[in-house]
Every structure is written in structure tokens, then in C-alpha cells.
Amino acid sequence: MNNRVGVVSAEGQDAGWSLVLTLGADDTAGHIVGQPNGTYLASFSVTASGDYTISIERTGNSLARNASSAGTATTFPLLAFPNVAGVGSFVSSGASFAGQAGAAATVWVSAKDDFGNTKSQGGDTF
């Protein structure tokens, strides 16, 4: 039995809800939809990795602003997209590489996601 009461808008978001993720001066709107079990599902899509602040409102009243104390916004890390086979890219630290046969050499490689953001965590397969 669903005790949740709400009106769903034409876009599929429950009426009155607002979800905004902020990175620097850029805002990304999300959607909040009520679920049959009485919980709410928030969805969003970002194209840049970074420390975001989140603001959730219901009919203009702030419900959450990922704050450690009331009225104090904090940030949380968010990765844009993991690398998957055939997606993303890598770059080396130099335009060319010269090594000597039989001698150890070091090459630095940085993984980038599909949006060009440098990956900050390991585990990508090349």
C-alpha cells in the first residue's frame, strides 16, 4: 500500500520538488520522483568531476543542503563517468618517448573519462 501523496508533473518529476547540484558557477538540475514504497528517487547527469553542493527543496522550502550544521553548505565529491571499454581516452606526459633497450624506463599515463576529465582513482584497464 502506498501512503505517499503527490502529484507527478508531465516531465515525470513530483510537483513541488527541486534538486540542484552546483560546481563553481555551474548549476545542474536533477529530478525527484516518488517511489511506490514511500521513498523518493533523485536522478541527475553531470559532465564534470568535482566537489558539488546539493540543494533539495519542496515547494520552495529547503529540505537539505548537504550541511554539517543548519545553514552551512558543504561539498561532496562526484565523478562524472567511469571509463568503460571503448569510451574515454588516455594521455601521456610527453609528446614522444625514448628508451634504451635493456634499461628500465618510466612512462606516466593519465586516464580521462568520456567528458575529458582526468580520472582521480585507479583501476582503469588500457
Short mmCIF file of C-alpha atoms in Angstrom, two decimals:
data_model
loop_
_atom_site.label_atom_id
_atom_site.label_comp_id
_atom_site.label_asym_id
_atom_site.label_seq_id
_atom_site.Cartn_x
_atom_site.Cartn_y
_atom_site.Cartn_z
CA MET A 1 0.00 0.00 0.00
CA ASN A 2 1.34 3.41 -0.95
CA ASN A 3 0.71 6.10 1.66
CA ARG A 4 2.69 8.72 -0.26
CA VAL A 5 0.59 11.55 -1.62
CA GLY A 6 1.96 13.58 -4.50
CA VAL A 7 1.28 14.87 -7.97
CA VAL A 8 3.62 13.90 -10.79
CA SER A 9 4.29 16.54 -13.43
CA ALA A 10 4.39 15.90 -17.19
CA GLU A 11 8.21 15.64 -17.02
CA GLY A 12 7.96 12.76 -14.55
CA GLN A 13 9.09 14.77 -11.52
CA ASP A 14 6.86 15.08 -8.49
CA ALA A 15 5.35 18.58 -8.42
CA GLY A 16 6.96 20.99 -5.97
CA TRP A 17 10.38 19.30 -5.77
CA SER A 18 13.63 20.97 -6.79
CA LEU A 19 17.08 19.35 -6.95
CA VAL A 20 20.15 21.40 -7.94
CA LEU A 21 23.81 20.34 -7.93
CA THR A 22 26.35 23.18 -8.05
CA LEU A 23 30.00 23.06 -9.13
CA GLY A 24 31.59 26.52 -9.07
CA ALA A 25 29.23 28.80 -11.01
CA ASP A 26 27.57 25.92 -12.89
CA ASP A 27 24.20 24.53 -11.78
CA THR A 28 22.82 21.15 -12.87
CA ALA A 29 19.13 20.45 -12.32
CA GLY A 30 18.03 16.98 -11.30
CA HIS A 31 14.71 15.21 -10.89
CA ILE A 32 12.99 13.76 -7.84
CA VAL A 33 10.29 11.12 -8.27
CA GLY A 34 8.29 9.37 -5.55
CA GLN A 35 8.51 5.58 -5.44
CA PRO A 36 5.69 3.13 -4.58
CA ASN A 37 7.37 2.25 -1.26
CA GLY A 38 7.19 5.84 0.01
CA THR A 39 10.81 6.76 -0.74
CA TYR A 40 11.99 9.27 -3.33
CA LEU A 41 14.49 8.71 -6.14
CA ALA A 42 16.78 11.57 -7.18
CA SER A 43 18.44 11.45 -10.60
CA PHE A 44 20.89 13.78 -12.31
CA SER A 45 23.57 13.81 -15.00
CA VAL A 46 26.82 15.76 -14.71
CA THR A 47 29.66 16.15 -17.21
CA ALA A 48 32.45 17.32 -14.90
CA SER A 49 34.05 15.67 -11.88
CA GLY A 50 34.44 17.80 -8.78
CA ASP A 51 33.16 18.78 -5.34
CA TYR A 52 29.46 19.61 -5.68
CA THR A 53 26.98 21.18 -3.30
CA ILE A 54 23.42 19.88 -3.42
CA SER A 55 20.20 21.73 -2.73
CA ILE A 56 16.85 19.96 -2.32
CA GLU A 57 13.64 21.96 -1.91
CA ARG A 58 9.96 21.10 -1.60
CA THR A 59 7.54 23.89 -2.58
CA GLY A 60 10.30 26.47 -2.04
CA ASN A 61 11.39 25.24 1.41
CA SER A 62 14.92 23.88 1.75
CA LEU A 63 14.99 20.27 2.95
CA ALA A 64 18.67 19.50 2.54
CA ARG A 65 21.78 21.33 1.56
CA ASN A 66 24.29 18.59 2.48
CA ALA A 67 25.16 20.65 5.54
CA SER A 68 27.18 19.64 8.56
CA SER A 69 25.08 22.09 10.56
CA ALA A 70 21.92 24.03 9.75
CA GLY A 71 22.50 26.70 7.12
CA THR A 72 26.08 25.61 6.38
CA ALA A 73 26.68 24.14 2.93
CA THR A 74 29.48 21.62 2.46
CA THR A 75 30.73 19.81 -0.61
CA PHE A 76 30.87 16.20 -1.71
CA PRO A 77 32.99 14.60 -4.44
CA LEU A 78 31.26 13.38 -7.58
CA LEU A 79 32.87 11.56 -10.51
CA ALA A 80 31.36 12.33 -13.90
CA PHE A 81 31.58 8.90 -15.54
CA PRO A 82 33.73 5.79 -15.17
CA ASN A 83 35.84 4.57 -18.07
CA VAL A 84 34.40 1.60 -19.91
CA ALA A 85 35.78 -0.35 -22.85
CA GLY A 86 35.80 1.83 -25.94
CA VAL A 87 34.94 5.01 -24.01
CA GLY A 88 37.29 7.66 -22.67
CA SER A 89 40.92 8.25 -23.50
CA PHE A 90 44.40 8.44 -22.06
CA VAL A 91 47.24 10.91 -22.45
CA SER A 92 50.96 10.51 -21.83
CA SER A 93 53.09 13.12 -20.09
CA GLY A 94 55.12 13.86 -23.24
CA ALA A 95 54.71 14.03 -27.00
CA SER A 96 57.33 11.32 -27.56
CA PHE A 97 59.18 8.68 -25.59
CA ALA A 98 62.73 7.43 -25.97
CA GLY A 99 64.09 4.50 -24.00
CA GLN A 100 67.17 2.32 -24.04
CA ALA A 101 66.88 -1.39 -24.73
CA GLY A 102 67.52 -3.43 -21.59
CA ALA A 103 67.13 -0.43 -19.24
CA ALA A 104 64.12 0.35 -17.06
CA ALA A 105 62.01 3.32 -18.10
CA THR A 106 59.01 5.10 -16.58
CA VAL A 107 56.00 6.30 -18.53
CA TRP A 108 53.19 8.26 -16.83
CA VAL A 109 49.68 7.78 -18.19
CA SER A 110 46.55 9.68 -17.10
CA ALA A 111 43.10 8.22 -17.74
CA LYS A 112 40.33 10.57 -18.85
CA ASP A 113 36.59 9.97 -18.77
CA ASP A 114 34.23 10.40 -21.71
CA PHE A 115 33.95 14.15 -20.94
CA GLY A 116 37.72 14.77 -20.85
CA ASN A 117 38.05 14.91 -17.05
CA THR A 118 41.26 13.41 -15.65
CA LYS A 119 40.40 10.36 -13.54
CA SER A 120 41.39 10.69 -9.88
CA GLN A 121 41.09 6.99 -8.98
CA GLY A 122 42.84 3.95 -10.39
CA GLY A 123 41.55 0.68 -11.75
CA ASP A 124 41.19 1.56 -15.44
CA THR A 125 42.27 -1.03 -17.99
CA PHE A 126 44.23 0.06 -21.06
#
